[in-house]
């Protein structure tokens, strides 16, 4: 858990927890500016790396993940107290047998109006990943919210570049943007 940090670097860390262990985030980042995670191995039961609100300037490079769920931004947009998320770079990483690959998710019907901008994913290898690329602005697990009102979170400048490997499902890419504030500048370059 990295909360309210400025300029912190994780170098060569190993986070291992059994994959049947629910809700053990590998590294959760929130309200922090300047977080670097490099040359590390992360495997656990839930999100390998997750970015909560207020995460800014986060760099993840040369990291191996798996087992676990994903590299995740969100879920965001439920509360008005949330802060913007900006400048994520994920580069040269391998995800092995994770449930999702990289995912950005926001709640429909939420109060939050923050922006999520400059999210860049580059040179990523996925090995047997169920859902490699997901943007989901109608994230509503167990139908605990209403999809009637669209998410008010604006997502912009997201790039997926040179992402390769094997998907466990037919749909390798799922992009569901908000009908209220549509995504802008989403690029996929395989
Ligand atoms: C964090 O690093 C950035 C870039 O190197 C620098 O401009 C900034 O002053 C640093 N912030 C703190 C609180 O050290
Ligand atoms: C990519 O990451 C791996 C470790 O996962 C490292 O061995 C390799 O040198 C990195 N490649 C580059 C170009 O940085």
XYZ file of C-alpha atoms and ligand atoms in Angstrom:
218
model
C 0.000 0.000 0.000
C 1.498 3.280 -1.150
C -0.568 6.182 0.080
C 0.340 9.843 0.061
C 3.924 9.425 -1.087
C 6.136 11.681 -3.140
C 8.872 10.192 -5.302
C 9.255 6.644 -4.118
C 10.982 3.836 -6.007
C 10.543 0.098 -5.614
C 13.499 -1.675 -7.130
C 13.721 -5.449 -7.350
C 10.885 -6.180 -4.967
C 9.167 -9.529 -4.880
C 5.582 -9.756 -3.705
C 4.271 -13.303 -3.546
C 1.000 -14.378 -1.987
C -0.970 -17.515 -2.827
C -3.346 -16.947 -5.717
C -6.395 -18.261 -3.847
C -5.902 -15.417 -1.410
C -8.674 -12.914 -2.225
C -8.190 -9.166 -2.072
C -4.481 -9.150 -1.563
C -3.395 -6.350 -3.837
C 0.225 -6.611 -4.750
C 0.920 -2.911 -4.716
C -1.895 -0.421 -4.327
C -1.076 3.188 -5.095
C -3.224 6.145 -4.165
C -2.833 9.900 -3.664
C 0.801 9.682 -4.612
C 2.987 11.556 -7.045
C 6.095 9.947 -8.465
C 6.022 6.191 -7.899
C 8.415 3.929 -9.793
C 8.304 0.143 -9.691
C 11.061 -1.586 -11.648
C 12.744 -4.966 -12.069
C 10.268 -6.691 -9.810
C 8.148 -9.834 -9.543
C 4.589 -9.673 -8.300
C 2.165 -12.568 -7.932
C -0.830 -12.705 -5.654
C -4.554 -13.268 -5.365
C -5.917 -9.970 -6.567
C -4.703 -6.903 -8.434
C -1.001 -7.107 -9.099
C -0.746 -3.349 -9.245
C -3.714 -1.088 -8.713
C -3.963 2.659 -8.998
C -6.512 4.422 -6.871
C -7.533 8.036 -7.039
C -4.881 10.724 -6.895
C -2.177 8.566 -8.465
C 0.125 10.719 -10.576
C 3.343 10.003 -12.436
C 3.531 6.277 -11.923
C 6.089 4.253 -13.859
C 6.102 0.471 -13.930
C 8.952 -1.043 -15.896
C 10.527 -4.490 -16.322
C 8.073 -6.242 -14.052
C 6.749 -9.829 -14.200
C 3.239 -10.478 -12.878
C 1.233 -13.553 -12.188
C -0.641 -15.287 -10.923
C -3.191 -12.652 -10.018
C -5.839 -10.536 -11.566
C -4.389 -7.592 -13.445
C -2.794 -4.197 -13.629
C -5.718 -2.027 -12.779
C -6.679 1.622 -12.704
C -9.783 2.008 -10.558
C -12.458 1.403 -9.912
C -13.066 5.125 -9.804
C -15.933 7.544 -9.916
C -18.056 6.579 -6.992
C -17.271 9.503 -4.702
C -16.889 13.248 -5.126
C -13.813 13.292 -2.932
C -11.635 11.506 -5.471
C -8.659 13.187 -7.123
C -7.497 12.972 -10.736
C -5.327 10.167 -12.039
C -2.626 11.044 -14.548
C 0.595 9.887 -16.161
C 0.948 6.150 -15.913
C 3.574 4.344 -17.944
C 3.688 0.560 -17.935
C 6.573 -0.702 -20.025
C 8.328 -3.983 -20.761
C 6.207 -6.130 -18.484
C 5.059 -9.732 -18.701
C 1.742 -10.949 -17.341
C 1.376 -14.689 -16.951
C -1.970 -16.422 -16.403
C -3.648 -13.384 -14.970
C -7.409 -12.991 -15.186
C -7.200 -9.623 -16.932
C -4.292 -7.844 -18.483
C -4.522 -4.114 -18.141
C -7.812 -2.621 -17.084
C -9.237 0.836 -16.455
C -12.608 0.787 -14.788
C -15.067 3.394 -13.563
C -18.493 3.136 -11.976
C -21.622 4.186 -13.806
C -24.055 6.179 -11.728
C -21.300 7.584 -9.512
C -20.823 11.081 -8.131
C -17.186 11.506 -9.103
C -16.151 13.726 -12.004
C -12.395 13.336 -12.096
C -10.269 12.771 -15.172
C -8.034 9.853 -16.016
C -5.435 10.929 -18.533
C -2.136 9.845 -20.095
C -2.226 6.130 -19.443
C 0.385 4.377 -21.579
C 0.970 0.661 -21.890
C 3.898 -0.418 -24.031
C 5.876 -3.592 -24.847
C 3.764 -5.921 -22.773
C 3.705 -9.684 -23.164
C 0.602 -11.559 -22.061
C 0.816 -15.316 -21.525
C -2.584 -17.012 -21.254
C -4.326 -13.907 -20.034
C -8.113 -14.127 -20.060
C -8.963 -10.522 -21.011
C -5.832 -8.691 -22.099
C -7.077 -5.123 -22.643
C -10.139 -3.598 -20.989
C -11.567 -0.139 -20.561
C -14.868 -0.493 -18.743
C -16.859 2.559 -17.737
C -19.866 0.474 -16.859
C -18.133 -1.440 -14.141
C -20.865 -2.734 -11.919
C -20.060 -5.983 -10.187
C -22.908 -8.016 -8.784
C -25.316 -5.429 -10.261
C -24.880 -3.277 -7.196
C -25.344 -0.055 -9.131
C -27.503 1.306 -11.895
C -26.198 1.629 -15.430
C -28.895 4.203 -16.231
C -26.602 7.173 -15.639
C -23.266 7.017 -17.418
C -19.955 7.379 -15.655
C -18.861 11.031 -15.380
C -15.188 10.196 -15.474
C -13.403 11.496 -18.540
C -10.753 9.143 -19.899
C -8.289 10.548 -22.402
C -4.918 9.842 -24.006
C -4.660 6.133 -23.472
C -2.255 4.155 -25.637
C -1.686 0.435 -25.950
C 1.433 -0.210 -27.981
C 3.144 -3.461 -28.876
C 1.068 -5.680 -26.639
C 1.453 -9.299 -27.651
C 0.898 -12.821 -26.433
C -2.023 -15.155 -25.975
C -5.553 -14.391 -24.873
C -7.672 -16.955 -23.089
C -10.841 -15.551 -24.644
C -11.918 -14.559 -28.154
C -12.261 -10.907 -27.273
C -8.754 -9.671 -26.685
C -9.793 -6.047 -26.451
C -12.875 -4.644 -24.721
C -13.476 -0.894 -24.741
C -16.665 0.378 -23.112
C -16.512 4.143 -22.745
C -18.968 6.421 -21.008
C -21.860 7.603 -23.173
C -21.909 10.805 -21.107
C -18.244 11.809 -21.415
C -16.824 9.647 -24.194
C -13.165 8.595 -24.132
C -10.805 10.677 -26.207
C -7.523 9.740 -27.791
C -7.522 6.002 -27.166
C -4.964 4.338 -29.434
C -4.259 0.696 -29.932
C -1.193 -0.104 -31.959
C -0.431 -3.795 -31.922
C 9.884 14.573 -7.224
O 10.638 14.394 -8.419
C 10.385 15.401 -9.376
C 11.107 15.020 -10.653
O 12.386 14.515 -10.426
C 10.845 16.748 -8.807
O 10.609 17.767 -9.751
C 10.053 17.024 -7.535
O 10.531 18.225 -6.940
C 10.199 15.879 -6.540
N 9.291 16.117 -5.419
C 9.656 15.958 -4.156
C 8.614 16.265 -3.110
O 10.764 15.566 -3.844
C 12.625 -6.143 -19.830
O 12.407 -6.709 -18.545
C 13.176 -7.851 -18.254
C 12.814 -8.329 -16.849
O 11.467 -8.663 -16.775
C 14.659 -7.529 -18.334
O 15.410 -8.715 -18.140
C 14.982 -6.911 -19.682
O 16.338 -6.494 -19.685
C 14.086 -5.714 -19.959
N 14.329 -5.194 -21.284
C 14.614 -3.904 -21.501
C 14.783 -3.501 -22.936
O 14.701 -3.092 -20.593
